[in-house]
PDB file of C-alpha atoms in Angstrom:
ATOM      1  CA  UNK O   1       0.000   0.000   0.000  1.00 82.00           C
ATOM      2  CA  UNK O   2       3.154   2.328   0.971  1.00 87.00           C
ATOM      3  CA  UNK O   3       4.371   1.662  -2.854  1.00 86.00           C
ATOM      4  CA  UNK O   4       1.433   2.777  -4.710  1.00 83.00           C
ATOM      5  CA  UNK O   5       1.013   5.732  -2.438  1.00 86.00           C
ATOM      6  CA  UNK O   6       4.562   6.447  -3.158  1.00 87.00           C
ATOM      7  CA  UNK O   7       3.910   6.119  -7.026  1.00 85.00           C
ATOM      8  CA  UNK O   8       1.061   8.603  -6.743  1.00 85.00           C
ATOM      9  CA  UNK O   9       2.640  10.914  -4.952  1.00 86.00           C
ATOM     10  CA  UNK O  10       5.635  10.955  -7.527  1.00 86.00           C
ATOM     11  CA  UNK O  11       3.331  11.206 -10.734  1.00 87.00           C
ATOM     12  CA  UNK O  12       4.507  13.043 -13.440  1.00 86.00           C
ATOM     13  CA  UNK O  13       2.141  16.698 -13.751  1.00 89.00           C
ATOM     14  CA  UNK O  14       0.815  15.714 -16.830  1.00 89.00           C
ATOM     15  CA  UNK O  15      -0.157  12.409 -15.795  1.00 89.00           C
ATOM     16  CA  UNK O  16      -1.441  13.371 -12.034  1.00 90.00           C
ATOM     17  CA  UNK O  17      -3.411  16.327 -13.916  1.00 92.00           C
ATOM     18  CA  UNK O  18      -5.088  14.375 -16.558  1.00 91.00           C
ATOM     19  CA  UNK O  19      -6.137  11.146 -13.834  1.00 92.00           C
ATOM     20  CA  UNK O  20      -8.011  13.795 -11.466  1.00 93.00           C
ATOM     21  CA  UNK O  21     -10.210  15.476 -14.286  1.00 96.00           C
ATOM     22  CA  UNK O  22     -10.839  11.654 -15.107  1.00 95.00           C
ATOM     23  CA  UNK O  23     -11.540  10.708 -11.598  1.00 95.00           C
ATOM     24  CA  UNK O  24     -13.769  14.281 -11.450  1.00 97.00           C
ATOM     25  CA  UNK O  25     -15.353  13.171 -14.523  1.00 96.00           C
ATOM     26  CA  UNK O  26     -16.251   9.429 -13.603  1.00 97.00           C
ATOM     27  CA  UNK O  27     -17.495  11.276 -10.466  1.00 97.00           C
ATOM     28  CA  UNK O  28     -19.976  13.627 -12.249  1.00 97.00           C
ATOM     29  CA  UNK O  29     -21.230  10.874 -14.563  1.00 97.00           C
ATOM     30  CA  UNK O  30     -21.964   8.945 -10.825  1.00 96.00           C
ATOM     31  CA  UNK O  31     -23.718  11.747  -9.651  1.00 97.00           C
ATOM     32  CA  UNK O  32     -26.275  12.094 -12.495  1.00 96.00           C
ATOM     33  CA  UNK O  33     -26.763   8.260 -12.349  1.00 96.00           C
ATOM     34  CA  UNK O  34     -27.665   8.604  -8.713  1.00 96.00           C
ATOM     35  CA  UNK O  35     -30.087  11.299  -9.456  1.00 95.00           C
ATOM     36  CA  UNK O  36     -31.520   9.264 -11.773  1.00 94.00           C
ATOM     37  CA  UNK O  37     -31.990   6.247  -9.122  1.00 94.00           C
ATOM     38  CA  UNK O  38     -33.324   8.939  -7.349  1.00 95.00           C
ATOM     39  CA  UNK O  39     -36.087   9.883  -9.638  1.00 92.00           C
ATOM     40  CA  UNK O  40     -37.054   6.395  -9.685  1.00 92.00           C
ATOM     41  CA  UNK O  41     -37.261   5.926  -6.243  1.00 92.00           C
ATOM     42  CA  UNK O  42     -39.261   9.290  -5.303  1.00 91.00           C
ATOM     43  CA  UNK O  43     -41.243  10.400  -8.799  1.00 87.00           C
ATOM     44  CA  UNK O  44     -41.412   7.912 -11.349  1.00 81.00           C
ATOM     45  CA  UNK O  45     -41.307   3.947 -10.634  1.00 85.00           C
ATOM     46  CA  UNK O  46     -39.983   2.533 -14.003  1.00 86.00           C
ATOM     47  CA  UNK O  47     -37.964   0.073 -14.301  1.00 89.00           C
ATOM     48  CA  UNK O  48     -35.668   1.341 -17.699  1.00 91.00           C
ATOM     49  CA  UNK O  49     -35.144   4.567 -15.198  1.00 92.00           C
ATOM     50  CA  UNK O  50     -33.981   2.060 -13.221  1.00 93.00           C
ATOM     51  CA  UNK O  51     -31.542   0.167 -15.288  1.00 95.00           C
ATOM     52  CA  UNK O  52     -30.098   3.536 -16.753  1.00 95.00           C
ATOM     53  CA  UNK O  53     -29.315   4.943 -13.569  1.00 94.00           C
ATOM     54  CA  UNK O  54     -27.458   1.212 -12.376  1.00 96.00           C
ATOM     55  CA  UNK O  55     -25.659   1.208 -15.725  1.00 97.00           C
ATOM     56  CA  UNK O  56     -24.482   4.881 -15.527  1.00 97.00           C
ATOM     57  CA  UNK O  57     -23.215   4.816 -12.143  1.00 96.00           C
ATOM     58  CA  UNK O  58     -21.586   1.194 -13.065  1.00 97.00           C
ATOM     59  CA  UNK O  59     -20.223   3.292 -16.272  1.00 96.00           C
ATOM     60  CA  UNK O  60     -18.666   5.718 -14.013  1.00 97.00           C
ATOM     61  CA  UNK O  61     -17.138   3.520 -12.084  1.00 96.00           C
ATOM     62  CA  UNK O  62     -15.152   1.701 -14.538  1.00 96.00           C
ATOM     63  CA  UNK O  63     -14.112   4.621 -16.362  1.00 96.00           C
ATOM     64  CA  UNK O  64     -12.785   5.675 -12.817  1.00 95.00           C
ATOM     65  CA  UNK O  65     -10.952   2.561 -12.449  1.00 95.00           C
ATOM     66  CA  UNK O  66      -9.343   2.884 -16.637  1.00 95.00           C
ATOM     67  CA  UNK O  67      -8.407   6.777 -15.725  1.00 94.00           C
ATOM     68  CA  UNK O  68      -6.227   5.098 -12.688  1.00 93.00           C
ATOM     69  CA  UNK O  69      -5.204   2.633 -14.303  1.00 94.00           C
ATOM     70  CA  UNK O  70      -4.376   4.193 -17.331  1.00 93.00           C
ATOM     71  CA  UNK O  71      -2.188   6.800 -15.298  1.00 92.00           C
ATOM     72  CA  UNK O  72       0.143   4.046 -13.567  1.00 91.00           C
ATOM     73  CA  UNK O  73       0.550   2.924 -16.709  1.00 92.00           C
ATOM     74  CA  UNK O  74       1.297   5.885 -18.443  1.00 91.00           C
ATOM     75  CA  UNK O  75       3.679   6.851 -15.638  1.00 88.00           C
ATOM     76  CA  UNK O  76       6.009   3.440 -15.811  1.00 89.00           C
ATOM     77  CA  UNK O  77       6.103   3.857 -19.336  1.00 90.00           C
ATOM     78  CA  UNK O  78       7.387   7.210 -19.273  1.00 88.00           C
ATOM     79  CA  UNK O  79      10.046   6.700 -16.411  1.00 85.00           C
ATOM     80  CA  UNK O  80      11.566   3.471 -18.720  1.00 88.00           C
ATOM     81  CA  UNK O  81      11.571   5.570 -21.647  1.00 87.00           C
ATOM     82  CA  UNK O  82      13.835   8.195 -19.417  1.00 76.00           C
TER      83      UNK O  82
END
């Protein structure tokens, strides 16, 4: 757990910069599927608001898992190129 604390903290700029508006973005998409779970559960029973508002939030959530990914990635690749 130290390690990949260790490899976050010594990110490249780029790399650190463009993972948080990822992670931001993954978050925003969550929040508008929760709203829409939301509106099912206090306005409008239906069950495809339903299933949109589970796959969104599931959506988000891998895209915030590729944006971290991608960025520990991105950073080995540029400290063996160096």
């Amino acid at each position: 757990m130290e390690t990949l604390i260790k490899t976050i903290k010594n990110f490249d700029v780029k790399t650190k910069k463009l993972m948080t508006y990822g992670i931001y973005f993954s978050l925003l998409v969550a929040i508008i599927g929760a709203l829409l779970l939301i509106c099912y559960i206090s306005f409008y029973p239906s069950n495809f608001i339903y299933y949109i508002g589970k796959e969104i939030i599931h959506l988000s959530l891998s895209w915030g898992v590729s944006f971290f990914a991608s960025a520990l990635v991105m950073d080995k690749v540029k400290k063996d190129i160096e």
